[in-house]
PDB file of C-alpha atoms in Angstrom:
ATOM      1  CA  UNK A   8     119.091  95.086  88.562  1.00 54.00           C
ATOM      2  CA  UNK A   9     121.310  91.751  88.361  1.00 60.00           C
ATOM      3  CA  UNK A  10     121.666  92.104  84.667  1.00 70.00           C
ATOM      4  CA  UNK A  11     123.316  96.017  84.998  1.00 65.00           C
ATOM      5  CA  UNK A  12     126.712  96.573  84.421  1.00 67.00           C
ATOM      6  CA  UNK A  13     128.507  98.371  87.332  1.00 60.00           C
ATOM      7  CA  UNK A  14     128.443 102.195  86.830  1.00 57.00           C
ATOM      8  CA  UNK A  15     130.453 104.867  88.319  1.00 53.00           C
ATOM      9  CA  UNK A  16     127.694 107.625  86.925  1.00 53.00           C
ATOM     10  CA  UNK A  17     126.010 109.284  90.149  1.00 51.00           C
ATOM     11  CA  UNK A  18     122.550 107.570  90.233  1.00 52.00           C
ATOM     12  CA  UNK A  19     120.539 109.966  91.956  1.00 55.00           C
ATOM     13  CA  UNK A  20     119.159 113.308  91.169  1.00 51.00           C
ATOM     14  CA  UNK A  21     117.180 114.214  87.847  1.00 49.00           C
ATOM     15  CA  UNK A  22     119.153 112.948  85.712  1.00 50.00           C
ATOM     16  CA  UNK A  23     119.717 109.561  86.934  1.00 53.00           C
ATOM     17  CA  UNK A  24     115.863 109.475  87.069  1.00 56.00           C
ATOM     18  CA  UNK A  25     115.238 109.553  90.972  1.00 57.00           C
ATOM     19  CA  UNK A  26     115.981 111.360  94.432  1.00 62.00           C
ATOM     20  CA  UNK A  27     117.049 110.715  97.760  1.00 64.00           C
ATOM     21  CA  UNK A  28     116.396 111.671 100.924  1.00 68.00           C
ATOM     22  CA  UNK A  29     119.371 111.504 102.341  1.00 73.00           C
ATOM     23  CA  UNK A  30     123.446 112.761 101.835  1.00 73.00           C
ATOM     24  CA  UNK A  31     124.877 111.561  98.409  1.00 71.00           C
ATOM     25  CA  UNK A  32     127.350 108.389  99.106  1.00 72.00           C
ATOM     26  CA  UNK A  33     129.283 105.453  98.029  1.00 70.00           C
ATOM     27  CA  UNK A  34     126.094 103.714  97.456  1.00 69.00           C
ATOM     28  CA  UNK A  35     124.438 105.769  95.264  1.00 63.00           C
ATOM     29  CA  UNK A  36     127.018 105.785  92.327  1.00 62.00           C
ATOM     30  CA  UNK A  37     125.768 102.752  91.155  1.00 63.00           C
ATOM     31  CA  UNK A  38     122.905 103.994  88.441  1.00 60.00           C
ATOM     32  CA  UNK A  39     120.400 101.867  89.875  1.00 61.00           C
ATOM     33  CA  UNK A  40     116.897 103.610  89.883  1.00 61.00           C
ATOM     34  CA  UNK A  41     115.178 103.481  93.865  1.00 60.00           C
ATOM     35  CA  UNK A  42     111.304 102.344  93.312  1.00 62.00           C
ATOM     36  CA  UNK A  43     108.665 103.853  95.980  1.00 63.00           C
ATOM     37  CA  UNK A  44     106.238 101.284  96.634  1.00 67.00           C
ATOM     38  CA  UNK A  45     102.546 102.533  96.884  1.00 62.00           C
ATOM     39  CA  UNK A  46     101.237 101.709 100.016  1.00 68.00           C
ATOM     40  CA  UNK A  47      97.547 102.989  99.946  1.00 69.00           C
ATOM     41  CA  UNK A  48      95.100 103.731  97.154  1.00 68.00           C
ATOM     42  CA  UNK A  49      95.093 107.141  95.532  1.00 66.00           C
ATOM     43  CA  UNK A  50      92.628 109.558  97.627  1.00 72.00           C
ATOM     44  CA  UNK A  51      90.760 112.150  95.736  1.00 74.00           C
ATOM     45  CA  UNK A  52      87.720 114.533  96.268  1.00 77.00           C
ATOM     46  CA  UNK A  53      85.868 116.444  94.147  1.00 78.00           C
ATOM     47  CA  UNK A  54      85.440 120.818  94.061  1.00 81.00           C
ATOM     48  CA  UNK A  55      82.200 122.276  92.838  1.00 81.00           C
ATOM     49  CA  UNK A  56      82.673 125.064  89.939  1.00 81.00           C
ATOM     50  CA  UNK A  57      82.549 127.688  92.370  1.00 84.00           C
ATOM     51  CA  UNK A  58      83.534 127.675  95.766  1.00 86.00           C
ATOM     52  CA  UNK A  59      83.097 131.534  98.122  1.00 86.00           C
ATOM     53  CA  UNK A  60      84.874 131.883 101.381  1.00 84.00           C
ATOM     54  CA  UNK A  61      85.686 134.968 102.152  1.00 87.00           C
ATOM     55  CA  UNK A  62      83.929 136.844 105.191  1.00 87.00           C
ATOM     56  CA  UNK A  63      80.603 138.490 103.905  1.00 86.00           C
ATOM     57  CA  UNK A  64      80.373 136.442 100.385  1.00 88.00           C
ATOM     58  CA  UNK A  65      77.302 134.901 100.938  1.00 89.00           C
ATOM     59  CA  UNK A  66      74.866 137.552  99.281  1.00 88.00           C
ATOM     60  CA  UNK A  67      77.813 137.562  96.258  1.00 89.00           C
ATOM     61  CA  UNK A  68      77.323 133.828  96.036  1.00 89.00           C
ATOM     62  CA  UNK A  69      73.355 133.993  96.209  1.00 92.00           C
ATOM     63  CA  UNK A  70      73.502 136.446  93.444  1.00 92.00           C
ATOM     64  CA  UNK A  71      74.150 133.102  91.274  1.00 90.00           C
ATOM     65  CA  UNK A  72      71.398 132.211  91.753  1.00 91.00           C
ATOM     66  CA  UNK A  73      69.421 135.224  90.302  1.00 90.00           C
ATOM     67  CA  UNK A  74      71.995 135.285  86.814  1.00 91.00           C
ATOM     68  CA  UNK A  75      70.988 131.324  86.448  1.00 91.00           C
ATOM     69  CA  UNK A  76      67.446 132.562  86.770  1.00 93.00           C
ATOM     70  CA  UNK A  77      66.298 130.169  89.810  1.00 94.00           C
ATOM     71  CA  UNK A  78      62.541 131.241  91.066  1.00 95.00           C
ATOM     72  CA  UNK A  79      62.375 128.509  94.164  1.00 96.00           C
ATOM     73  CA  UNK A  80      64.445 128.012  96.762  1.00 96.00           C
ATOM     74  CA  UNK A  81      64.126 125.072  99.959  1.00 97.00           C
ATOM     75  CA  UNK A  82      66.336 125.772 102.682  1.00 96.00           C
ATOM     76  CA  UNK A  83      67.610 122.656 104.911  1.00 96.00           C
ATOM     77  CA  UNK A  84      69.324 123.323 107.954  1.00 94.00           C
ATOM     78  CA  UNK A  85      68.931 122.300 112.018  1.00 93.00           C
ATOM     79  CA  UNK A  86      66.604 124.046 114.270  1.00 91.00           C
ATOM     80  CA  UNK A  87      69.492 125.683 116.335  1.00 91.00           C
ATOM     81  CA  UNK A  88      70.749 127.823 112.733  1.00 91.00           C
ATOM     82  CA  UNK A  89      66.814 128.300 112.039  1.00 92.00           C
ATOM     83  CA  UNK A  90      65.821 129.003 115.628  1.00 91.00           C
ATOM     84  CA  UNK A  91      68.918 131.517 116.310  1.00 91.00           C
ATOM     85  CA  UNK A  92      68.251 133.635 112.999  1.00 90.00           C
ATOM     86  CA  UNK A  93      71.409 132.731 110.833  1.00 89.00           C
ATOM     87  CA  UNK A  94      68.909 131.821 107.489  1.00 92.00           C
ATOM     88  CA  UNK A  95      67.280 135.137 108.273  1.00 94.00           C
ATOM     89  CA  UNK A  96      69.755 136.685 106.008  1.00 92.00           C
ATOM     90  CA  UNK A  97      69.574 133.835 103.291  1.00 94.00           C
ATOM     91  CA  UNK A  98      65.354 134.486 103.673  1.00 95.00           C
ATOM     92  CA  UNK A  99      66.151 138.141 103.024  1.00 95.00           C
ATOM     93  CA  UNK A 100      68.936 137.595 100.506  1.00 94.00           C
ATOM     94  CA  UNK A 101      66.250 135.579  98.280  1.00 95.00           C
ATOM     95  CA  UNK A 102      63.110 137.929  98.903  1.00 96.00           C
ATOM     96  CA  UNK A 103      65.066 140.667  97.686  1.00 94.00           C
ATOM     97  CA  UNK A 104      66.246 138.647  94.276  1.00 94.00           C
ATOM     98  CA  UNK A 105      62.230 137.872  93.863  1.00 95.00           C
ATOM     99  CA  UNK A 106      63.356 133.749  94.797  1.00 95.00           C
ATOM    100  CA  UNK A 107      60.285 132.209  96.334  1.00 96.00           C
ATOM    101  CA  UNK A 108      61.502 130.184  99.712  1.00 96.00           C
ATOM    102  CA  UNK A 109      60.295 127.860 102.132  1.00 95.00           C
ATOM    103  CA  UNK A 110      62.520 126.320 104.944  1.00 94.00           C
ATOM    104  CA  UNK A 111      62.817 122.330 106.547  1.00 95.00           C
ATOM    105  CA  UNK A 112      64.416 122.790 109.726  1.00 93.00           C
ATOM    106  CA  UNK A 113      63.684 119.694 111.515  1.00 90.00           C
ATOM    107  CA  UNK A 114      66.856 118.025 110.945  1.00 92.00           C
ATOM    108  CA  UNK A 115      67.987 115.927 113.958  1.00 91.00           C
ATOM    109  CA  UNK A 116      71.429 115.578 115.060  1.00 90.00           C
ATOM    110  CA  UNK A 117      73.151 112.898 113.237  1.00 89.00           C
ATOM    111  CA  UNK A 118      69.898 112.539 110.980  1.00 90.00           C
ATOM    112  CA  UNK A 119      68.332 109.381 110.585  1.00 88.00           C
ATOM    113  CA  UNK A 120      66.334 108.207 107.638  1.00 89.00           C
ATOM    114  CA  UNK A 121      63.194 108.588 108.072  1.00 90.00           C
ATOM    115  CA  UNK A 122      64.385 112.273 109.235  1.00 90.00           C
ATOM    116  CA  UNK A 123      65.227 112.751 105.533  1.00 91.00           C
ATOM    117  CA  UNK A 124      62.257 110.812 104.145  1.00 92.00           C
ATOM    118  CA  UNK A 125      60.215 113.587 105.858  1.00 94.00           C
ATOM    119  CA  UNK A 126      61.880 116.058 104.430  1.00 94.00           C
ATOM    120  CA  UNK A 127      61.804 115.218 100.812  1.00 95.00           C
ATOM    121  CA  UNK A 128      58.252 115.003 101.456  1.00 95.00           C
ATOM    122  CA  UNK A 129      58.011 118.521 101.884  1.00 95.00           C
ATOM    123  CA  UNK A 130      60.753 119.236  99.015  1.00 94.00           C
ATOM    124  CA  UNK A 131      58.586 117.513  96.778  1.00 93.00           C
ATOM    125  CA  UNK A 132      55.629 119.509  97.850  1.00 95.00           C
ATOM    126  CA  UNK A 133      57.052 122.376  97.097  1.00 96.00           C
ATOM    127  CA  UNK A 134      59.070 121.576  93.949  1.00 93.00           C
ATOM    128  CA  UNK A 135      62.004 123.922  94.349  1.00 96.00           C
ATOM    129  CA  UNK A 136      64.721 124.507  91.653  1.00 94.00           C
ATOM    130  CA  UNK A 137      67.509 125.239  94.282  1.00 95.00           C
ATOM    131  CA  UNK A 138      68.445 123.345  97.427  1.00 96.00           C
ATOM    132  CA  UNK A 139      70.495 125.680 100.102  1.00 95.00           C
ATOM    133  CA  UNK A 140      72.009 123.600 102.743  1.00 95.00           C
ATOM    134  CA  UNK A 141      72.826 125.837 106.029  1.00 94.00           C
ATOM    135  CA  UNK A 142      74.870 124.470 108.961  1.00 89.00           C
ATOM    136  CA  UNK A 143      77.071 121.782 110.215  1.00 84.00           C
ATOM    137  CA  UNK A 144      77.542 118.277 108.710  1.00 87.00           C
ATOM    138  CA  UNK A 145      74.043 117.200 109.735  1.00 92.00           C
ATOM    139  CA  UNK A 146      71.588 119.694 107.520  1.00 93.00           C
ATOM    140  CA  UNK A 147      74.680 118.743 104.829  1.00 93.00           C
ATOM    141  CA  UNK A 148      74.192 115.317 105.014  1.00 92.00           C
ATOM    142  CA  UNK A 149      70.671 115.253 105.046  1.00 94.00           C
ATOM    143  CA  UNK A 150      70.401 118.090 102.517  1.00 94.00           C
ATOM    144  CA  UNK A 151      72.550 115.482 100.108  1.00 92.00           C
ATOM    145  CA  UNK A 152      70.425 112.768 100.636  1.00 92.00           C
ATOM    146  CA  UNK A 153      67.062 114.590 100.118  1.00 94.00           C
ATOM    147  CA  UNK A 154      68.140 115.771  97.061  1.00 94.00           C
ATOM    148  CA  UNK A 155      69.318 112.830  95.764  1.00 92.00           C
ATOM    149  CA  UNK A 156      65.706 111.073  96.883  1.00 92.00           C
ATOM    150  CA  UNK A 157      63.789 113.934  95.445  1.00 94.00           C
ATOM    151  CA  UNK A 158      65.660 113.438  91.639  1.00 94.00           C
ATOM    152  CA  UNK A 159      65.723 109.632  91.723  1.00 93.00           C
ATOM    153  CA  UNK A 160      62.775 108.171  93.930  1.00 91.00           C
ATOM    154  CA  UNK A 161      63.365 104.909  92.608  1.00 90.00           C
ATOM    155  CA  UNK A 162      66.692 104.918  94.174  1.00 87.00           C
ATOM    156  CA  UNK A 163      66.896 102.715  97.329  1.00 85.00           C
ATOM    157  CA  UNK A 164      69.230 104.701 100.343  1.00 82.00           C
ATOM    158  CA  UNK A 165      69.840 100.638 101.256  1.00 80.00           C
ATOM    159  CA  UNK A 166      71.356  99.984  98.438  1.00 79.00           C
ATOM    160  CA  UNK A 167      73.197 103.485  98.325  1.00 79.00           C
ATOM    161  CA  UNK A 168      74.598 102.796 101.862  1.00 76.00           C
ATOM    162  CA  UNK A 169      75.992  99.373 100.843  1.00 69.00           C
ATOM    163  CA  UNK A 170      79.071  98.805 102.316  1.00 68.00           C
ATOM    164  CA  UNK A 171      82.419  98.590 100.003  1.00 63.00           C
ATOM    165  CA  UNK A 172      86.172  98.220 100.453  1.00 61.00           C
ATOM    166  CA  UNK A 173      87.491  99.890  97.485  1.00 63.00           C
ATOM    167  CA  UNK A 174      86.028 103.045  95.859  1.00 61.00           C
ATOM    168  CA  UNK A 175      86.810 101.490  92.412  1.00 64.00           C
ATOM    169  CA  UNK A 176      84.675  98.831  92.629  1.00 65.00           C
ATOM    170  CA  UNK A 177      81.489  99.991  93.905  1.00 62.00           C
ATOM    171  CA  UNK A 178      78.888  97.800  93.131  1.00 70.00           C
ATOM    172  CA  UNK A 179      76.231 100.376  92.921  1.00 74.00           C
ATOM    173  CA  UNK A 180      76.008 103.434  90.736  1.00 77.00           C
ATOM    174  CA  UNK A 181      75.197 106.748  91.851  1.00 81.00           C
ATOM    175  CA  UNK A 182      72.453 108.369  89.968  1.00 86.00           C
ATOM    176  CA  UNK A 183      73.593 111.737  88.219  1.00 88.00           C
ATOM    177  CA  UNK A 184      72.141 114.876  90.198  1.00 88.00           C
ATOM    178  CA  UNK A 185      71.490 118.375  88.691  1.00 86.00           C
ATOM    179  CA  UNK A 186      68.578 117.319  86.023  1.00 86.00           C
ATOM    180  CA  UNK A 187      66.205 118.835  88.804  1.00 89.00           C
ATOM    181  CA  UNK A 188      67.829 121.074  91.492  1.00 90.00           C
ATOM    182  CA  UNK A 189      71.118 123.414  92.011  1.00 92.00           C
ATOM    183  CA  UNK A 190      72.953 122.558  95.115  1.00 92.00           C
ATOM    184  CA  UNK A 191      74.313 125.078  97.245  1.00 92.00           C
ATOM    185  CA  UNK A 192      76.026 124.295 100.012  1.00 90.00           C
ATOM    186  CA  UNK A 193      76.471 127.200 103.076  1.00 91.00           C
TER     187      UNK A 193
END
């Protein structure tokens, strides 16, 4: 900015190539550009392909399942959602597509590992083509981790739950999911 000749062109706005918060003044008729300094990394997340949320969309969404031709079905949620009733309209949902089910409600709050161990224990027993998560972050969480463990046994949750400061420099690669299962997430 030392270098620039003194300007009397307004230096805000479009055309001068930045903006300002603040009234137009004295100060801004010198054409010098105003630099934002990035204070954090960039944030991102990730959308499935298809994402339902309107009231009553859950047999519309579970009709996916049927056009991609999925025959098996494990359900993971808590034992409050199983307990109360709220998969009985999943169980029916899939019955009436022909979708062979089974159910792992033993997730604890704030699952532990061993929680999920079990779990994909049971997935694997049953070799499903679909994973429906039901419920609150818990049955999520350990929905996400027992599908990961039941596509890539060799994978080590240790080395998974390695801490990291930056998301760019992970020093552990994910393993690609999908080659097995469908996730759906309710």
């Amino acid at each position: 900015n030392f270098q620039l000749a003194p300007s009397l062109t307004l230096g805000c706005g479009s055309w001068g190539g930045n903006s300002v918060s603040e009234n137009v003044g004295v100060k801004h008729l010198i054409n010098i550009k105003t630099v934002a300094e990035r204070r954090e990394n960039m944030l991102w997340f990730r959308t499935p392909d298809k994402v339902y949320f309107k009231k009553g969309c859950m047999s519309v969404a579970l009709d996916e399942l049927g056009a991609m031709g999925k025959k098996r079905a494990f359900i993971v949620t808590d034992q409050f959602l199983y307990k109360s009733g709220f998969t009985k309209s999943i169980e029916e949902k899939l019955d009436e597509m022909g979708i062979v089910h089974s159910s792992f409600w033993d997730v604890e709050p704030d699952p532990k590992l061993h929680n999920a161990q079990e779990g994909v224990r049971q997935l694997a027993a049953f070799d499903p083509d679909t994973i429906i998560a039901v419920g609150g972050g818990s049955a999520m969480d350990a929905a996400k981790i027992m599908w990961l463990m039941y596509e890539h046994p060799e994978a080590r949750f240790e080395d998974m739950a390695m801490d990291f400061m930056d998301i760019r420099k992970r020093v552990y690669t994910f393993p690609e999911l999908g080659s097995k299962c469908f996730f759906v997430a309710i």
